[in-house]
Amino acid sequence: MKKLNKVLILRFSSIGDIVLTTPVIRAIKLQLDDVEVHYATKRAYANILENNHYVDKVHVLEDKIDDLIQDLKAENYDYIVDLHNNLRSRIIKLRLNKPSKSFQKLNFEKWLMVNLKVDKLPNKHIVDRYMEAASELGVKKDQFGLDYFIPEKDEIEKEWLPESHQKEYVAYVIGAQHNTKKLPFKRMVELCDKINKPIVLVGGPDDAKMGERVEDFFKKTDFSEPYEEKLTELGKKAKVFNSCGKFNLNQSASIVKGATYVFTHDTGLMHIAAAFKKNIFCIWGNTIPMFGMYPYKTKFTILENNKVNCRPCSKIGYQKCPKGHFNCMNKIVFDFWLP
């Protein structure tokens, strides 16, 4: 292949998926001579890439794809690495008419697993499949894992946390895009009670109410619901600080970075935690690690219930359990020990 001056990477969403593309960005930037690496994504995720040392320019998809295409045409790229492989990315490649390669989404294999429980999934992390989309450039996967860059202004100071959490804490990422990826309240409380260290609950504005509810449980002594009284038999050992909705994404990433351990559902901050090489306890509900999006290049423990035959029920998730019992989360065993 001729010398490349400019390479465009396409991935429009979401937080976790974009973080998982960072080894491809780094490999192209460091392994090709004097190449410019550009990245096109949605406005909501541009900030993740604007802080990336290996990205030369970020192009933003706003309301109209035609506006983005006009911007991209003016760059005259030598090659396009399509890490989304959807209708938008195919339209862009067609209109730019440049050499390109797309990553394989394995939609059929995932359908077989979800609907028929037939396992034809490759034993391959999604990062490796992303790298295959850049294979024609001659770049290879390195051993450095994922990248996430926090600007200095968003680094969390210890003094921003309660005094009880300033020496050491465990981060628990309570959010996820779909409810069937999240522990219900009762199980969150049980998990927090078992963790024998101060806990910082991490999440966005949508997780703030649940975070407040968990934090309040470990503070109050009077209970209005019978199941809350039952939960008090656990001992109420946890010291919980709810940070959900109080910090932006980079600041939440900084909290994760400073944690001794990270507990997390299948969500974007799990991959940010992996970028910081944290010791991760990942909790899986209706989705499964076999889809290839488990923590990358870091130590992790999988917490899941493999005794329910309806799992996985979706490759993404639902707002509530299709069967009504939610046993993938309600009957998950918290089998771990923290030194």
CSV table of C-alpha atoms in Angstrom, one decimal:
chain,number,residue,atom,x,y,z
A,1,MET,CA,0.0,0.0,0.0
A,2,LYS,CA,1.2,3.5,-0.8
A,3,LYS,CA,2.2,5.9,2.0
A,4,LEU,CA,-0.9,7.2,3.8
A,5,ASN,CA,-1.2,10.8,4.8
A,6,LYS,CA,-4.7,10.8,6.3
A,7,VAL,CA,-6.8,8.0,7.8
A,8,LEU,CA,-10.4,8.5,8.9
A,9,ILE,CA,-12.0,6.3,11.6
A,10,LEU,CA,-15.7,6.1,11.9
A,11,ARG,CA,-17.5,5.2,15.2
A,12,PHE,CA,-20.6,7.2,16.2
A,13,SER,CA,-21.4,5.8,19.6
A,14,SER,CA,-21.3,5.0,22.5
A,15,ILE,CA,-18.9,5.7,25.4
A,16,GLY,CA,-17.7,2.1,25.9
A,17,ASP,CA,-17.6,1.3,22.2
A,18,ILE,CA,-15.4,4.4,21.5
A,19,VAL,CA,-13.1,3.6,24.3
A,20,LEU,CA,-12.7,0.1,22.9
A,21,THR,CA,-11.6,1.6,19.6
A,22,THR,CA,-8.6,3.4,21.2
A,23,PRO,CA,-6.0,0.6,20.5
A,24,VAL,CA,-6.8,1.0,16.8
A,25,ILE,CA,-6.3,4.8,17.0
A,26,ARG,CA,-3.0,4.4,18.8
A,27,ALA,CA,-1.7,1.6,16.4
A,28,ILE,CA,-2.4,3.7,13.3
A,29,LYS,CA,-0.8,6.8,14.8
A,30,LEU,CA,2.3,5.2,16.1
A,31,GLN,CA,3.0,2.5,13.5
A,32,LEU,CA,2.5,4.6,10.4
A,33,ASP,CA,4.9,7.3,9.5
A,34,ASP,CA,3.7,10.9,9.7
A,35,VAL,CA,0.0,10.0,9.4
A,36,GLU,CA,-2.9,12.2,10.4
A,37,VAL,CA,-5.6,10.3,12.3
A,38,HIS,CA,-9.1,11.8,12.1
A,39,TYR,CA,-12.2,10.4,13.9
A,40,ALA,CA,-15.9,11.0,13.1
A,41,THR,CA,-18.4,10.6,15.9
A,42,LYS,CA,-21.6,12.1,17.4
A,43,ARG,CA,-21.4,15.4,19.3
A,44,ALA,CA,-22.2,13.7,22.6
A,45,TYR,CA,-19.0,11.6,22.5
A,46,ALA,CA,-16.6,14.1,20.9
A,47,ASN,CA,-15.1,15.0,24.2
A,48,ILE,CA,-13.8,11.5,24.7
A,49,LEU,CA,-11.7,11.9,21.6
A,50,GLU,CA,-10.7,15.5,21.9
A,51,ASN,CA,-8.5,14.6,24.8
A,52,ASN,CA,-6.9,11.6,23.0
A,53,HIS,CA,-3.2,12.3,22.2
A,54,TYR,CA,-3.3,10.1,19.1
A,55,VAL,CA,-6.3,11.9,17.4
A,56,ASP,CA,-5.3,14.8,15.2
A,57,LYS,CA,-8.9,16.0,14.4
A,58,VAL,CA,-12.4,15.1,15.5
A,59,HIS,CA,-15.3,15.5,13.1
A,60,VAL,CA,-18.8,15.8,14.6
A,61,LEU,CA,-22.0,14.3,13.3
A,62,GLU,CA,-24.8,16.8,14.1
A,63,ASP,CA,-28.3,16.7,12.7
A,64,LYS,CA,-27.5,16.3,9.1
A,65,ILE,CA,-25.1,13.6,7.7
A,66,ASP,CA,-24.7,15.7,4.5
A,67,ASP,CA,-22.9,18.4,6.5
A,68,LEU,CA,-20.5,15.9,7.9
A,69,ILE,CA,-19.9,14.4,4.5
A,70,GLN,CA,-19.0,17.8,3.1
A,71,ASP,CA,-16.4,18.4,5.9
A,72,LEU,CA,-14.9,14.9,5.3
A,73,LYS,CA,-14.7,15.3,1.5
A,74,ALA,CA,-12.5,18.4,2.0
A,75,GLU,CA,-9.9,16.3,3.9
A,76,ASN,CA,-9.2,14.0,1.0
A,77,TYR,CA,-8.5,10.8,3.0
A,78,ASP,CA,-6.4,8.0,1.9
A,79,TYR,CA,-8.2,5.3,3.8
A,80,ILE,CA,-11.3,4.8,6.0
A,81,VAL,CA,-11.5,2.4,8.9
A,82,ASP,CA,-15.2,1.8,9.6
A,83,LEU,CA,-15.6,0.6,13.2
A,84,HIS,CA,-19.4,1.1,13.2
A,85,ASN,CA,-20.6,-0.6,10.1
A,86,ASN,CA,-24.1,0.8,10.0
A,87,LEU,CA,-26.2,2.6,7.4
A,88,ARG,CA,-24.6,6.0,8.2
A,89,SER,CA,-21.0,4.7,7.9
A,90,ARG,CA,-21.9,2.9,4.7
A,91,ILE,CA,-23.3,6.1,3.2
A,92,ILE,CA,-20.2,8.1,4.2
A,93,LYS,CA,-17.9,5.5,2.6
A,94,LEU,CA,-20.0,5.5,-0.6
A,95,ARG,CA,-20.0,9.3,-0.9
A,96,LEU,CA,-16.3,9.7,-0.1
A,97,ASN,CA,-15.3,6.8,-2.5
A,98,LYS,CA,-12.0,6.0,-0.7
A,99,PRO,CA,-10.5,2.6,0.1
A,100,SER,CA,-12.0,1.2,3.3
A,101,LYS,CA,-12.6,-1.8,5.5
A,102,SER,CA,-15.3,-2.4,8.0
A,103,PHE,CA,-15.3,-4.4,11.2
A,104,GLN,CA,-17.6,-7.4,11.4
A,105,LYS,CA,-20.5,-7.0,13.8
A,106,LEU,CA,-21.4,-10.7,14.1
A,107,ASN,CA,-25.2,-9.9,14.1
A,108,PHE,CA,-26.2,-13.4,12.9
A,109,GLU,CA,-24.0,-15.1,15.5
A,110,LYS,CA,-25.4,-13.0,18.2
A,111,TRP,CA,-29.0,-13.7,17.0
A,112,LEU,CA,-28.3,-17.4,17.2
A,113,MET,CA,-27.0,-17.1,20.7
A,114,VAL,CA,-29.9,-14.8,21.9
A,115,ASN,CA,-32.8,-16.7,20.2
A,116,LEU,CA,-31.6,-20.3,19.9
A,117,LYS,CA,-28.8,-20.5,22.5
A,118,VAL,CA,-26.5,-21.8,19.7
A,119,ASP,CA,-23.0,-20.6,20.3
A,120,LYS,CA,-21.2,-19.7,17.1
A,121,LEU,CA,-19.4,-16.7,18.6
A,122,PRO,CA,-15.7,-16.5,18.1
A,123,ASN,CA,-13.5,-16.6,21.2
A,124,LYS,CA,-12.2,-13.1,20.3
A,125,HIS,CA,-12.4,-9.7,22.1
A,126,ILE,CA,-14.1,-7.0,20.2
A,127,VAL,CA,-10.8,-5.0,20.2
A,128,ASP,CA,-9.2,-7.7,18.1
A,129,ARG,CA,-12.1,-7.5,15.7
A,130,TYR,CA,-11.7,-3.7,15.5
A,131,MET,CA,-8.1,-4.3,14.8
A,132,GLU,CA,-8.9,-6.5,11.8
A,133,ALA,CA,-10.6,-3.6,10.2
A,134,ALA,CA,-7.3,-1.8,10.1
A,135,SER,CA,-5.3,-4.9,9.0
A,136,GLU,CA,-4.8,-3.7,5.4
A,137,LEU,CA,-2.9,-0.7,6.8
A,138,GLY,CA,-0.2,-3.1,8.1
A,139,VAL,CA,-0.7,-2.1,11.7
A,140,LYS,CA,-0.8,-4.7,14.5
A,141,LYS,CA,-2.2,-4.9,18.0
A,142,ASP,CA,0.2,-3.8,20.7
A,143,GLN,CA,0.1,-4.8,24.4
A,144,PHE,CA,-0.9,-1.4,26.0
A,145,GLY,CA,-4.6,-1.9,26.3
A,146,LEU,CA,-7.2,0.8,26.2
A,147,ASP,CA,-6.6,4.6,26.4
A,148,TYR,CA,-8.6,7.2,28.3
A,149,PHE,CA,-7.2,10.7,28.8
A,150,ILE,CA,-8.5,13.0,31.5
A,151,PRO,CA,-7.8,16.7,31.2
A,152,GLU,CA,-6.1,18.2,34.3
A,153,LYS,CA,-9.1,20.4,35.1
A,154,ASP,CA,-11.3,17.3,35.6
A,155,GLU,CA,-9.0,15.3,37.9
A,156,ILE,CA,-10.8,14.8,41.2
A,157,GLU,CA,-9.0,16.0,44.3
A,158,LYS,CA,-9.3,13.8,47.4
A,159,GLU,CA,-10.7,16.7,49.3
A,160,TRP,CA,-13.8,16.6,47.1
A,161,LEU,CA,-14.8,13.3,48.7
A,162,PRO,CA,-15.9,12.7,52.3
A,163,GLU,CA,-13.1,12.3,54.8
A,164,SER,CA,-14.1,8.6,55.3
A,165,HIS,CA,-13.3,8.0,51.6
A,166,GLN,CA,-10.1,10.1,51.1
A,167,LYS,CA,-7.6,7.3,52.1
A,168,GLU,CA,-9.2,4.4,50.1
A,169,TYR,CA,-12.4,3.6,48.4
A,170,VAL,CA,-14.1,1.2,46.1
A,171,ALA,CA,-16.0,2.6,43.0
A,172,TYR,CA,-19.3,1.0,42.2
A,173,VAL,CA,-20.7,2.1,38.7
A,174,ILE,CA,-24.4,1.7,39.2
A,175,GLY,CA,-25.7,2.8,35.8
A,176,ALA,CA,-26.2,1.1,32.5
A,177,GLN,CA,-28.1,2.0,29.3
A,178,HIS,CA,-30.8,-0.6,30.0
A,179,ASN,CA,-32.4,-1.7,33.2
A,180,THR,CA,-31.7,-5.4,32.6
A,181,LYS,CA,-28.0,-4.7,32.7
A,182,LYS,CA,-28.4,-3.2,36.3
A,183,LEU,CA,-28.8,-4.8,39.6
A,184,PRO,CA,-32.2,-3.9,41.2
A,185,PHE,CA,-32.1,-1.8,44.4
A,186,LYS,CA,-32.2,-4.7,46.8
A,187,ARG,CA,-29.3,-6.4,45.2
A,188,MET,CA,-27.3,-3.1,45.0
A,189,VAL,CA,-27.7,-2.8,48.8
A,190,GLU,CA,-26.6,-6.4,49.4
A,191,LEU,CA,-23.6,-5.9,47.2
A,192,CYS,CA,-22.6,-2.7,49.0
A,193,ASP,CA,-23.0,-4.3,52.4
A,194,LYS,CA,-20.6,-7.1,51.4
A,195,ILE,CA,-17.9,-4.7,50.2
A,196,ASN,CA,-15.7,-4.1,53.2
A,197,LYS,CA,-14.4,-0.7,52.2
A,198,PRO,CA,-15.8,2.8,51.7
A,199,ILE,CA,-17.8,3.0,48.5
A,200,VAL,CA,-18.3,5.8,45.9
A,201,LEU,CA,-21.3,5.3,43.7
A,202,VAL,CA,-20.5,6.4,40.2
A,203,GLY,CA,-23.0,7.3,37.4
A,204,GLY,CA,-24.6,10.1,35.5
A,205,PRO,CA,-27.7,12.3,36.1
A,206,ASP,CA,-30.0,9.4,35.2
A,207,ASP,CA,-28.5,7.4,38.1
A,208,ALA,CA,-28.7,10.1,40.7
A,209,LYS,CA,-32.0,9.0,42.3
A,210,MET,CA,-31.0,5.4,42.6
A,211,GLY,CA,-27.6,6.5,44.1
A,212,GLU,CA,-29.4,8.7,46.6
A,213,ARG,CA,-31.7,5.8,47.5
A,214,VAL,CA,-28.7,3.4,48.1
A,215,GLU,CA,-26.8,6.1,50.1
A,216,ASP,CA,-29.9,6.9,52.2
A,217,PHE,CA,-30.4,3.3,53.0
A,218,PHE,CA,-27.1,3.1,54.8
A,219,LYS,CA,-27.9,6.3,56.8
A,220,LYS,CA,-31.4,5.9,58.0
A,221,THR,CA,-32.8,3.8,60.9
A,222,ASP,CA,-36.5,3.9,60.3
A,223,PHE,CA,-37.9,1.9,57.4
A,224,SER,CA,-41.3,2.1,55.8
A,225,GLU,CA,-41.1,-1.0,53.6
A,226,PRO,CA,-40.9,-4.6,55.0
A,227,TYR,CA,-38.2,-5.6,52.6
A,228,GLU,CA,-36.1,-2.7,53.8
A,229,GLU,CA,-36.4,-4.0,57.4
A,230,LYS,CA,-35.3,-7.4,56.1
A,231,LEU,CA,-32.3,-5.9,54.5
A,232,THR,CA,-31.1,-4.4,57.8
A,233,GLU,CA,-30.3,-7.9,58.9
A,234,LEU,CA,-27.3,-7.6,56.7
A,235,GLY,CA,-25.6,-5.4,59.2
A,236,LYS,CA,-25.5,-2.1,57.2
A,237,LYS,CA,-21.7,-2.1,57.2
A,238,ALA,CA,-21.1,0.0,54.1
A,239,LYS,CA,-20.1,3.6,54.0
A,240,VAL,CA,-21.6,5.0,50.8
A,241,PHE,CA,-21.1,8.3,49.0
A,242,ASN,CA,-23.3,9.0,46.0
A,243,SER,CA,-21.4,10.9,43.3
A,244,CYS,CA,-24.0,10.1,40.5
A,245,GLY,CA,-24.9,13.3,38.7
A,246,LYS,CA,-22.5,15.4,40.7
A,247,PHE,CA,-19.6,15.1,38.2
A,248,ASN,CA,-19.1,15.0,34.4
A,249,LEU,CA,-17.8,12.0,32.6
A,250,ASN,CA,-14.2,12.9,32.9
A,251,GLN,CA,-14.5,13.5,36.6
A,252,SER,CA,-16.3,10.2,37.1
A,253,ALA,CA,-13.5,8.6,35.2
A,254,SER,CA,-11.1,10.2,37.6
A,255,ILE,CA,-13.0,8.7,40.5
A,256,VAL,CA,-12.7,5.3,38.9
A,257,LYS,CA,-9.0,5.9,38.3
A,258,GLY,CA,-8.5,6.6,42.0
A,259,ALA,CA,-10.4,3.5,43.2
A,260,THR,CA,-8.7,0.5,44.8
A,261,TYR,CA,-11.3,-1.8,43.1
A,262,VAL,CA,-14.1,-1.2,40.7
A,263,PHE,CA,-17.5,-2.9,40.7
A,264,THR,CA,-19.5,-2.2,37.5
A,265,HIS,CA,-22.3,-3.3,35.3
A,266,ASP,CA,-21.8,-3.9,31.6
A,267,THR,CA,-21.4,-0.2,30.7
A,268,GLY,CA,-19.0,2.4,29.3
A,269,LEU,CA,-17.2,3.1,32.6
A,270,MET,CA,-16.3,-0.6,32.8
A,271,HIS,CA,-14.1,0.0,29.8
A,272,ILE,CA,-12.8,3.3,31.2
A,273,ALA,CA,-11.8,1.4,34.3
A,274,ALA,CA,-10.0,-1.2,32.1
A,275,ALA,CA,-8.1,1.7,30.5
A,276,PHE,CA,-6.7,2.6,33.9
A,277,LYS,CA,-5.8,-1.1,34.6
A,278,LYS,CA,-8.1,-1.3,37.6
A,279,ASN,CA,-9.0,-4.6,39.3
A,280,ILE,CA,-12.6,-5.0,38.0
A,281,PHE,CA,-15.6,-7.0,39.3
A,282,CYS,CA,-18.0,-6.9,36.4
A,283,ILE,CA,-21.7,-7.8,36.9
A,284,TRP,CA,-23.6,-9.3,34.0
A,285,GLY,CA,-27.4,-9.6,33.7
A,286,ASN,CA,-29.1,-10.2,30.4
A,287,THR,CA,-25.9,-9.7,28.3
A,288,ILE,CA,-22.9,-12.0,28.4
A,289,PRO,CA,-19.1,-11.6,28.3
A,290,MET,CA,-19.1,-14.0,25.4
A,291,PHE,CA,-20.2,-11.2,23.1
A,292,GLY,CA,-16.6,-10.0,23.4
A,293,MET,CA,-16.9,-6.9,25.4
A,294,TYR,CA,-15.5,-7.9,28.8
A,295,PRO,CA,-12.7,-5.8,30.4
A,296,TYR,CA,-9.6,-5.6,28.1
A,297,LYS,CA,-6.0,-6.1,29.3
A,298,THR,CA,-6.7,-5.8,33.0
A,299,LYS,CA,-7.5,-8.1,35.9
A,300,PHE,CA,-11.2,-8.8,36.2
A,301,THR,CA,-13.7,-11.1,37.9
A,302,ILE,CA,-17.0,-12.0,36.3
A,303,LEU,CA,-20.1,-12.0,38.5
A,304,GLU,CA,-23.0,-13.7,36.6
A,305,ASN,CA,-25.8,-16.3,37.0
A,306,ASN,CA,-25.2,-19.1,34.5
A,307,LYS,CA,-28.1,-21.2,35.8
A,308,VAL,CA,-30.8,-19.4,33.9
A,309,ASN,CA,-31.6,-20.8,30.5
A,310,CYS,CA,-33.1,-17.6,29.1
A,311,ARG,CA,-29.8,-15.7,29.2
A,312,PRO,CA,-28.8,-13.9,27.1
A,313,CYS,CA,-32.2,-12.5,26.2
A,314,SER,CA,-30.8,-9.7,24.2
A,315,LYS,CA,-27.5,-8.5,22.7
A,316,ILE,CA,-28.2,-5.0,24.2
A,317,GLY,CA,-30.9,-5.0,26.9
A,318,TYR,CA,-34.5,-4.2,27.9
A,319,GLN,CA,-36.2,-1.8,30.3
A,320,LYS,CA,-37.5,-4.8,32.2
A,321,CYS,CA,-37.1,-8.6,32.2
A,322,PRO,CA,-39.1,-10.2,29.4
A,323,LYS,CA,-39.9,-13.2,31.6
A,324,GLY,CA,-40.8,-11.1,34.7
A,325,HIS,CA,-38.5,-12.9,37.2
A,326,PHE,CA,-35.2,-11.1,36.4
A,327,ASN,CA,-33.3,-14.1,37.9
A,328,CYS,CA,-30.1,-13.3,36.0
A,329,MET,CA,-29.7,-10.4,38.5
A,330,ASN,CA,-32.0,-11.4,41.4
A,331,LYS,CA,-30.2,-14.7,41.9
A,332,ILE,CA,-26.7,-13.8,41.0
A,333,VAL,CA,-24.2,-14.9,43.7
A,334,PHE,CA,-21.7,-12.2,44.9
A,335,ASP,CA,-18.8,-14.6,45.2
A,336,PHE,CA,-15.7,-12.4,45.9
A,337,TRP,CA,-13.4,-11.3,48.7
A,338,LEU,CA,-11.5,-8.0,48.9
A,339,PRO,CA,-8.2,-8.1,50.9
